[in-house]
C-alpha cells in the first residue's frame, strides 16, 4: 500500500520533471551549487547527505523543490523559493523581513529556518528529514539568485528582454540563459555542472578558511539566511537593474550586460555551494553530537561495570 503510493508519487515526479521549469536558478545552477557543496563536505557531511538522500545523486536531489512546487500536495511550498523585497531599485535596495516575508505562506528565509529546525528535530521521520534536506539544497541555492530577493516586476519575470535571438524575460536569463551560455548546453547538464563546480572549487585557494568564514551556527538560521538574502538583493541596485527597468527592457542582454553579469553569477554560485556545505557539515556535527548525547544518561562503560558487578 505504502509502496504503491510512493511509486505513484515517483512516476508523477518523473513526469513533471519533463516539464521545464523557469522560475528558479535553472537546473544547471542548482546542480552546480550541489556538486560544489559536495566538494566542500567533510567525510561526516558526505555520510550525512548519502544517508538522508538514500544515495540519490545530490544534484538530482537539489531539483526536488522545483519538481513538486506545482503539485497540489506541495503547493504550500511555492512561496518558499524567494523573498519579495518591496524596495525601490535602483534608488534603494534592502530587505525588511516584517514587510517582505509573506505572513501567511512564508518566504525563502523562513523556509530555511523551518527546514533546518525540521531536519534537526529527532522526532522527524527519516523520509521527512530527507525531504527537509532536499528543500535546503534548493533554497540555499535560490537565495543567492539576486532576482529571488526582489518583488519589483515580479522579480523581473515581467520585464521582457532579448538574449541573442531569444525573446525571454530578465528573471529567466538570470536563472538559466546566462548560466547555460557560460557553462554549456543543457543536453550535457550534469557533466557541465560537475565541470563548473570542480573549476570553482579549484579556484578557491584555501578551502578550510573559506568554509570557516561561513555561517555554521544552526541556532542562527534566521540571521544567516537574512544575511545571504541581503547580499543577493544588493546586486539588484548595483547591477541587475542599475539603469532601471528602461536599461534592460526589450534590450539584447547577451553581450555587455552578460559580460558583467556572469561574474556576479559565478561569485554567487560559488558562495551558495560553500555556504550550503558549511551548513550541511554543521548539521552532520549536530546529528553526531545528539546521538552521543543520548548515550550520556548511562554510558556503555557504566553499563559494562554494572553488568560485571552482577556476574
Ligand atoms: C493549496 O491548495 C489548496 C487546495 O487546492 C488551497 O486551498 C490552498 O489555498 C493552496 N495554498 C496555496 C499556498 O496556494
Ligand atoms: C519594516 O517594515 C515594517 C512593516 O511595514 C515597518 O513597520 C518597519 O518600520 C520597517 N522597518 C524598517 C527598519 O524600515
Ligand atoms: C514548516 O515546514 C513544514 C513541512 O515542510 C510545513 O508543514 C509547515 O507549515 C512549515 N512551517 C512554517 C511556519 O512555514
Ligand atoms: C519536533 O517535532 C515535533 C513533532 O512535529 C514537535 O511537536 C516539536 O515541537 C518539534 N520540536 C522542536 C524543537 O522543534
Ligand atoms: C567525524 O568523522 C570522523 C571519522 O571519519 C570522526 O573521527 C569524528 O569524530 C567525527 N565527528 C565529528 C563531529 O566531526
Short mmCIF file of C-alpha atoms and ligand atoms in Angstrom, two decimals:
data_model
loop_
_atom_site.label_atom_id
_atom_site.label_comp_id
_atom_site.label_asym_id
_atom_site.label_seq_id
_atom_site.Cartn_x
_atom_site.Cartn_y
_atom_site.Cartn_z
CA UNK A 1 0.00 0.00 0.00
CA UNK A 2 2.64 2.43 1.13
CA UNK A 3 4.91 1.17 -1.60
CA UNK A 4 2.40 1.64 -4.42
CA UNK A 5 1.55 5.10 -3.13
CA UNK A 6 5.16 6.20 -3.20
CA UNK A 7 5.83 4.68 -6.60
CA UNK A 8 2.81 6.58 -7.92
CA UNK A 9 4.35 9.71 -6.45
CA UNK A 10 7.65 8.90 -8.08
CA UNK A 11 6.13 8.40 -11.51
CA UNK A 12 4.38 11.73 -11.05
CA UNK A 13 7.73 13.30 -10.18
CA UNK A 14 9.33 11.62 -13.19
CA UNK A 15 6.56 13.01 -15.40
CA UNK A 16 6.73 16.52 -14.05
CA UNK A 17 10.50 16.54 -14.40
CA UNK A 18 9.91 16.59 -18.16
CA UNK A 19 8.28 19.98 -17.83
CA UNK A 20 10.97 22.64 -17.96
CA UNK A 21 10.84 24.97 -15.02
CA UNK A 22 11.91 28.56 -15.43
CA UNK A 23 11.22 30.01 -12.04
CA UNK A 24 14.43 29.40 -10.10
CA UNK A 25 18.18 29.18 -10.77
CA UNK A 26 17.65 26.75 -13.61
CA UNK A 27 18.59 23.16 -13.04
CA UNK A 28 22.16 23.83 -14.26
CA UNK A 29 22.64 26.38 -11.46
CA UNK A 30 21.14 24.13 -8.79
CA UNK A 31 23.18 21.14 -9.88
CA UNK A 32 26.37 23.21 -9.82
CA UNK A 33 25.66 24.52 -6.31
CA UNK A 34 25.03 20.96 -5.11
CA UNK A 35 28.14 19.50 -6.74
CA UNK A 36 30.26 22.36 -5.44
CA UNK A 37 28.90 21.79 -1.92
CA UNK A 38 29.81 18.13 -2.12
CA UNK A 39 33.43 19.09 -2.87
CA UNK A 40 33.47 21.03 0.41
CA UNK A 41 31.72 18.43 2.58
CA UNK A 42 33.62 16.79 5.42
CA UNK A 43 33.59 12.98 5.43
CA UNK A 44 30.86 13.16 8.10
CA UNK A 45 28.95 15.67 5.97
CA UNK A 46 29.09 13.33 2.96
CA UNK A 47 27.86 10.41 5.01
CA UNK A 48 25.06 12.53 6.39
CA UNK A 49 23.98 13.53 2.87
CA UNK A 50 24.18 10.00 1.50
CA UNK A 51 22.09 8.67 4.41
CA UNK A 52 19.44 11.34 4.12
CA UNK A 53 19.17 11.08 0.35
CA UNK A 54 19.30 7.28 0.30
CA UNK A 55 22.30 7.69 -2.02
CA UNK A 56 20.45 9.74 -4.63
CA UNK A 57 22.75 12.00 -6.67
CA UNK A 58 23.00 15.30 -4.77
CA UNK A 59 22.44 17.39 -7.90
CA UNK A 60 19.23 15.49 -8.62
CA UNK A 61 18.02 15.94 -5.05
CA UNK A 62 18.64 19.69 -5.34
CA UNK A 63 15.91 19.86 -8.03
CA UNK A 64 13.19 18.29 -5.88
CA UNK A 65 11.67 21.58 -4.70
CA UNK A 66 11.11 22.75 -8.29
CA UNK A 67 9.59 19.45 -9.33
CA UNK A 68 6.96 19.49 -6.60
CA UNK A 69 6.11 23.17 -6.28
CA UNK A 70 3.18 22.95 -8.68
CA UNK A 71 1.75 19.75 -7.22
CA UNK A 72 -1.37 20.31 -5.12
CA UNK A 73 0.10 18.43 -2.16
CA UNK A 74 3.18 20.68 -2.11
CA UNK A 75 1.55 23.96 -3.07
CA UNK A 76 2.35 25.37 0.38
CA UNK A 77 5.99 25.46 -0.72
CA UNK A 78 5.51 27.64 -3.82
CA UNK A 79 6.31 30.87 -1.97
CA UNK A 80 9.43 29.43 -0.34
CA UNK A 81 11.69 29.96 -3.37
CA UNK A 82 12.07 33.72 -2.93
CA UNK A 83 11.56 36.77 -0.75
CA UNK A 84 9.65 39.64 -2.32
CA UNK A 85 11.61 42.71 -1.22
CA UNK A 86 9.36 45.74 -1.67
CA UNK A 87 12.33 48.06 -2.10
CA UNK A 88 12.87 50.63 -4.81
CA UNK A 89 15.70 49.70 -7.18
CA UNK A 90 17.92 51.14 -8.39
CA UNK A 91 17.46 54.01 -5.93
CA UNK A 92 17.17 51.93 -2.80
CA UNK A 93 17.66 48.23 -2.14
CA UNK A 94 17.11 46.29 1.05
CA UNK A 95 15.08 43.62 2.76
CA UNK A 96 12.75 44.19 5.67
CA UNK A 97 11.68 40.80 6.94
CA UNK A 98 8.46 42.12 8.53
CA UNK A 99 7.44 43.80 5.32
CA UNK A 100 8.75 41.25 2.82
CA UNK A 101 8.30 37.74 4.21
CA UNK A 102 4.75 36.71 3.38
CA UNK A 103 2.86 36.44 6.66
CA UNK A 104 0.73 33.51 5.54
CA UNK A 105 2.87 31.20 3.47
CA UNK A 106 6.38 32.32 4.46
CA UNK A 107 9.35 33.07 2.22
CA UNK A 108 12.78 31.68 1.46
CA UNK A 109 14.21 32.98 4.74
CA UNK A 110 11.52 31.41 6.91
CA UNK A 111 11.67 28.22 4.83
CA UNK A 112 15.40 27.82 5.51
CA UNK A 113 14.78 28.35 9.23
CA UNK A 114 11.86 25.92 9.22
CA UNK A 115 13.56 23.15 7.24
CA UNK A 116 16.71 23.45 9.35
CA UNK A 117 14.63 23.01 12.51
CA UNK A 118 12.74 20.15 10.91
CA UNK A 119 15.83 18.16 9.94
CA UNK A 120 17.38 18.67 13.39
CA UNK A 121 14.26 17.55 15.20
CA UNK A 122 14.72 13.99 16.42
CA UNK A 123 11.04 13.24 16.12
CA UNK A 124 11.12 13.92 12.36
CA UNK A 125 11.00 10.67 10.38
CA UNK A 126 13.83 9.61 8.08
CA UNK A 127 11.72 10.31 4.99
CA UNK A 128 10.78 13.79 6.18
CA UNK A 129 14.38 14.58 7.03
CA UNK A 130 15.32 13.56 3.52
CA UNK A 131 12.70 15.96 2.24
CA UNK A 132 13.93 18.75 4.52
CA UNK A 133 17.48 18.27 3.21
CA UNK A 134 16.22 18.38 -0.39
CA UNK A 135 14.49 21.67 0.36
CA UNK A 136 17.66 23.08 1.92
CA UNK A 137 19.82 22.00 -1.03
CA UNK A 138 17.47 24.00 -3.24
CA UNK A 139 16.72 27.10 -1.16
CA UNK A 140 20.35 27.78 -0.23
CA UNK A 141 20.86 27.97 -3.98
CA UNK A 142 17.89 30.20 -4.81
CA UNK A 143 18.65 32.69 -2.04
CA UNK A 144 21.82 33.59 -3.98
CA UNK A 145 19.94 34.48 -7.18
CA UNK A 146 19.51 38.28 -6.94
CA UNK A 147 16.07 38.27 -8.57
CA UNK A 148 14.81 35.80 -5.97
CA UNK A 149 15.11 38.64 -3.47
CA UNK A 150 13.12 41.25 -5.36
CA UNK A 151 9.40 41.94 -5.70
CA UNK A 152 9.58 44.57 -8.43
CA UNK A 153 8.17 43.45 -11.81
CA UNK A 154 7.57 40.04 -10.24
CA UNK A 155 11.28 39.52 -9.69
CA UNK A 156 11.99 40.55 -13.27
CA UNK A 157 9.58 37.99 -14.74
CA UNK A 158 7.53 40.90 -16.11
CA UNK A 159 10.47 42.55 -17.86
CA UNK A 160 10.77 41.33 -21.45
CA UNK A 161 14.33 41.11 -22.73
CA UNK A 162 16.19 39.57 -25.63
CA UNK A 163 19.02 37.11 -25.23
CA UNK A 164 20.56 36.82 -28.66
CA UNK A 165 17.59 35.97 -30.85
CA UNK A 166 15.52 34.60 -28.00
CA UNK A 167 12.59 36.54 -26.57
CA UNK A 168 12.56 35.94 -22.84
CA UNK A 169 12.49 37.88 -19.57
CA UNK A 170 15.02 39.26 -17.12
CA UNK A 171 14.33 36.69 -14.41
CA UNK A 172 14.75 33.83 -16.80
CA UNK A 173 18.15 34.89 -18.14
CA UNK A 174 19.45 35.18 -14.56
CA UNK A 175 18.09 31.72 -13.76
CA UNK A 176 19.13 29.94 -16.89
CA UNK A 177 20.23 31.56 -20.15
CA UNK A 178 23.34 33.30 -18.88
CA UNK A 179 24.42 30.19 -16.98
CA UNK A 180 23.93 27.96 -19.99
CA UNK A 181 25.85 30.37 -22.21
CA UNK A 182 28.67 30.34 -19.67
CA UNK A 183 28.83 26.68 -18.66
CA UNK A 184 27.50 24.81 -21.67
CA UNK A 185 24.45 23.43 -23.35
CA UNK A 186 21.58 21.84 -21.49
CA UNK A 187 21.95 18.41 -23.11
CA UNK A 188 25.03 17.66 -21.01
CA UNK A 189 23.73 19.44 -17.97
CA UNK A 190 25.04 17.12 -15.26
CA UNK A 191 28.51 16.88 -16.76
CA UNK A 192 28.64 20.64 -17.31
CA UNK A 193 27.53 21.31 -13.75
CA UNK A 194 30.19 18.98 -12.38
CA UNK A 195 32.90 20.57 -14.51
CA UNK A 196 31.84 24.05 -13.44
CA UNK A 197 31.72 23.01 -9.76
CA UNK A 198 35.21 21.50 -9.92
CA UNK A 199 36.52 24.66 -11.56
CA UNK A 200 35.02 26.84 -8.82
CA UNK A 201 36.44 24.57 -6.15
CA UNK A 202 39.89 24.66 -7.72
CA UNK A 203 39.76 28.47 -7.90
CA UNK A 204 39.43 28.66 -4.12
CA UNK A 205 42.97 28.79 -2.68
CA UNK A 206 42.10 27.91 0.89
CA UNK A 207 39.09 25.64 1.28
CA UNK A 208 39.21 25.31 5.06
CA UNK A 209 39.46 29.04 5.55
CA UNK A 210 36.59 29.83 3.17
CA UNK A 211 34.37 27.30 4.89
CA UNK A 212 35.23 28.58 8.35
CA UNK A 213 34.20 32.10 7.30
CA UNK A 214 30.63 30.99 6.52
CA UNK A 215 27.66 30.64 8.83
CA UNK A 216 27.62 27.36 10.72
CA UNK A 217 25.68 28.27 13.81
CA UNK A 218 22.48 26.33 13.27
CA UNK A 219 20.80 28.36 16.00
CA UNK A 220 21.22 31.44 13.81
CA UNK A 221 19.41 30.19 10.72
CA UNK A 222 17.32 33.36 10.54
CA UNK A 223 20.29 35.75 10.81
CA UNK A 224 22.32 33.73 8.32
CA UNK A 225 19.65 33.42 5.68
CA UNK A 226 18.73 37.07 6.05
CA UNK A 227 22.37 37.99 5.51
CA UNK A 228 22.50 35.84 2.36
CA UNK A 229 19.30 37.40 1.04
CA UNK A 230 20.64 40.91 1.71
CA UNK A 231 23.80 40.15 -0.22
CA UNK A 232 21.88 38.92 -3.25
CA UNK A 233 19.44 41.83 -3.06
CA UNK A 234 22.29 44.38 -3.13
CA UNK A 235 23.14 43.23 -6.65
CA UNK A 236 19.71 44.38 -7.83
CA UNK A 237 20.72 48.03 -7.32
CA UNK A 238 24.40 47.53 -8.12
CA UNK A 239 23.96 45.63 -11.35
CA UNK A 240 20.74 43.81 -12.27
CA UNK A 241 18.61 46.98 -12.54
CA UNK A 242 21.33 49.62 -12.16
CA UNK A 243 19.97 51.54 -15.17
CA UNK A 244 16.41 50.95 -14.04
CA UNK A 245 13.86 48.90 -15.96
CA UNK A 246 14.39 51.07 -19.02
CA UNK A 247 18.05 49.98 -19.13
CA UNK A 248 17.16 46.34 -19.78
CA UNK A 249 13.62 46.22 -21.15
CA UNK A 250 13.49 44.87 -24.71
CA UNK A 251 17.30 45.08 -24.93
CA UNK A 252 19.57 42.28 -26.05
CA UNK A 253 21.45 41.35 -22.88
CA UNK A 254 23.69 38.69 -24.37
CA UNK A 255 26.73 40.95 -24.84
CA UNK A 256 27.98 43.67 -22.43
CA UNK A 257 25.29 43.05 -19.83
CA UNK A 258 26.11 39.35 -19.90
CA UNK A 259 29.85 40.00 -19.53
CA UNK A 260 29.33 41.85 -16.26
CA UNK A 261 26.52 39.63 -15.01
CA UNK A 262 28.37 36.39 -15.41
CA UNK A 263 31.00 37.50 -12.88
CA UNK A 264 28.21 38.00 -10.35
CA UNK A 265 26.62 34.67 -11.23
CA UNK A 266 29.92 32.93 -10.75
CA UNK A 267 30.55 34.61 -7.39
CA UNK A 268 27.05 33.83 -6.14
CA UNK A 269 27.06 30.19 -7.27
CA UNK A 270 30.39 29.84 -5.58
CA UNK A 271 29.12 31.32 -2.30
CA UNK A 272 25.98 29.22 -2.45
CA UNK A 273 27.96 25.98 -2.77
CA UNK A 274 30.33 26.89 0.03
CA UNK A 275 27.57 28.07 2.36
CA UNK A 276 25.48 25.01 1.67
CA UNK A 277 28.43 22.80 2.57
CA UNK A 278 29.18 24.72 5.78
CA UNK A 279 25.52 24.37 6.75
CA UNK A 280 25.33 20.64 5.99
CA UNK A 281 28.65 19.96 7.73
CA UNK A 282 27.21 21.69 10.81
CA UNK A 283 24.05 19.58 10.57
CA UNK A 284 26.20 16.45 10.46
CA UNK A 285 28.13 17.51 13.57
CA UNK A 286 24.86 18.24 15.33
CA UNK A 287 23.47 14.82 14.39
CA UNK A 288 26.59 13.06 15.71
CA UNK A 289 26.61 15.05 18.90
CA UNK A 290 22.98 14.44 19.67
CA UNK A 291 23.46 10.72 19.11
CA UNK A 292 26.37 10.78 21.58
CA UNK A 293 24.30 12.93 23.93
CA UNK A 294 21.54 10.35 24.04
CA UNK A 295 24.02 7.79 25.42
CA UNK A 296 25.14 10.11 28.18
CA UNK A 297 22.48 9.12 30.70
CA UNK A 298 24.14 5.78 31.18
CA UNK A 299 27.30 5.31 29.16
CA UNK A 300 28.41 1.99 27.74
CA UNK A 301 31.22 1.87 30.30
CA UNK A 302 28.88 2.34 33.21
CA UNK A 303 26.59 -0.31 31.78
CA UNK A 304 29.53 -2.72 31.49
CA UNK A 305 30.59 -2.03 35.06
CA UNK A 306 27.09 -2.73 36.32
CA UNK A 307 26.94 -5.94 34.30
CA UNK A 308 30.28 -7.12 35.75
CA UNK A 309 29.05 -6.43 39.29
CA UNK A 310 26.06 -8.61 38.57
CA UNK A 311 28.22 -11.51 37.44
C1 LIG B 1 -3.11 24.92 -1.92
O1 LIG B 1 -4.23 24.22 -2.45
C2 LIG B 1 -5.36 24.21 -1.57
C3 LIG B 1 -6.40 23.27 -2.14
O2 LIG B 1 -6.45 23.32 -3.53
C4 LIG B 1 -5.86 25.65 -1.42
O3 LIG B 1 -6.98 25.68 -0.56
C5 LIG B 1 -4.73 26.50 -0.83
O4 LIG B 1 -5.13 27.85 -0.77
C6 LIG B 1 -3.47 26.39 -1.69
N1 LIG B 1 -2.39 27.05 -0.98
C7 LIG B 1 -1.51 27.85 -1.58
C8 LIG B 1 -0.44 28.43 -0.71
O5 LIG B 1 -1.56 28.12 -2.77
C1 LIG B 2 9.84 47.24 8.26
O1 LIG B 2 8.53 47.10 7.83
C2 LIG B 2 7.58 47.30 8.87
C3 LIG B 2 6.22 46.91 8.32
O2 LIG B 2 5.99 47.52 7.11
C4 LIG B 2 7.70 48.72 9.38
O3 LIG B 2 6.78 48.92 10.43
C5 LIG B 2 9.12 48.95 9.87
O4 LIG B 2 9.27 50.30 10.26
C6 LIG B 2 10.14 48.61 8.81
N1 LIG B 2 11.47 48.68 9.37
C7 LIG B 2 12.44 49.41 8.85
C8 LIG B 2 13.75 49.35 9.55
O5 LIG B 2 12.28 50.09 7.86
C1 LIG B 3 7.45 24.07 8.02
O1 LIG B 3 7.53 23.01 7.08
C2 LIG B 3 6.51 22.05 7.20
C3 LIG B 3 6.75 20.92 6.24
O2 LIG B 3 7.68 21.17 5.26
C4 LIG B 3 5.17 22.71 6.94
O3 LIG B 3 4.13 21.77 7.08
C5 LIG B 3 4.98 23.87 7.91
O4 LIG B 3 3.80 24.55 7.60
C6 LIG B 3 6.15 24.82 7.83
N1 LIG B 3 6.02 25.85 8.84
C7 LIG B 3 6.18 27.12 8.57
C8 LIG B 3 5.99 28.06 9.72
O5 LIG B 3 6.46 27.53 7.46
C1 LIG B 4 9.76 18.45 16.81
O1 LIG B 4 8.66 17.95 16.09
C2 LIG B 4 7.55 17.65 16.90
C3 LIG B 4 6.53 16.91 16.05
O2 LIG B 4 6.25 17.60 14.87
C4 LIG B 4 7.01 18.94 17.51
O3 LIG B 4 5.91 18.68 18.30
C5 LIG B 4 8.12 19.60 18.32
O4 LIG B 4 7.69 20.87 18.76
C6 LIG B 4 9.37 19.76 17.49
N1 LIG B 4 10.46 20.22 18.32
C7 LIG B 4 11.20 21.27 18.05
C8 LIG B 4 12.31 21.58 19.00
O5 LIG B 4 11.02 21.95 17.05
C1 LIG B 5 33.62 12.74 12.01
O1 LIG B 5 34.19 11.57 11.46
C2 LIG B 5 35.43 11.15 11.94
C3 LIG B 5 35.81 9.86 11.27
O2 LIG B 5 35.74 9.98 9.90
C4 LIG B 5 35.45 11.06 13.44
O3 LIG B 5 36.75 10.79 13.92
C5 LIG B 5 34.93 12.35 14.03
O4 LIG B 5 34.91 12.28 15.43
C6 LIG B 5 33.55 12.62 13.50
N1 LIG B 5 32.80 13.64 14.22
C7 LIG B 5 32.82 14.98 14.08
C8 LIG B 5 31.94 15.74 15.00
O5 LIG B 5 33.48 15.55 13.27
#
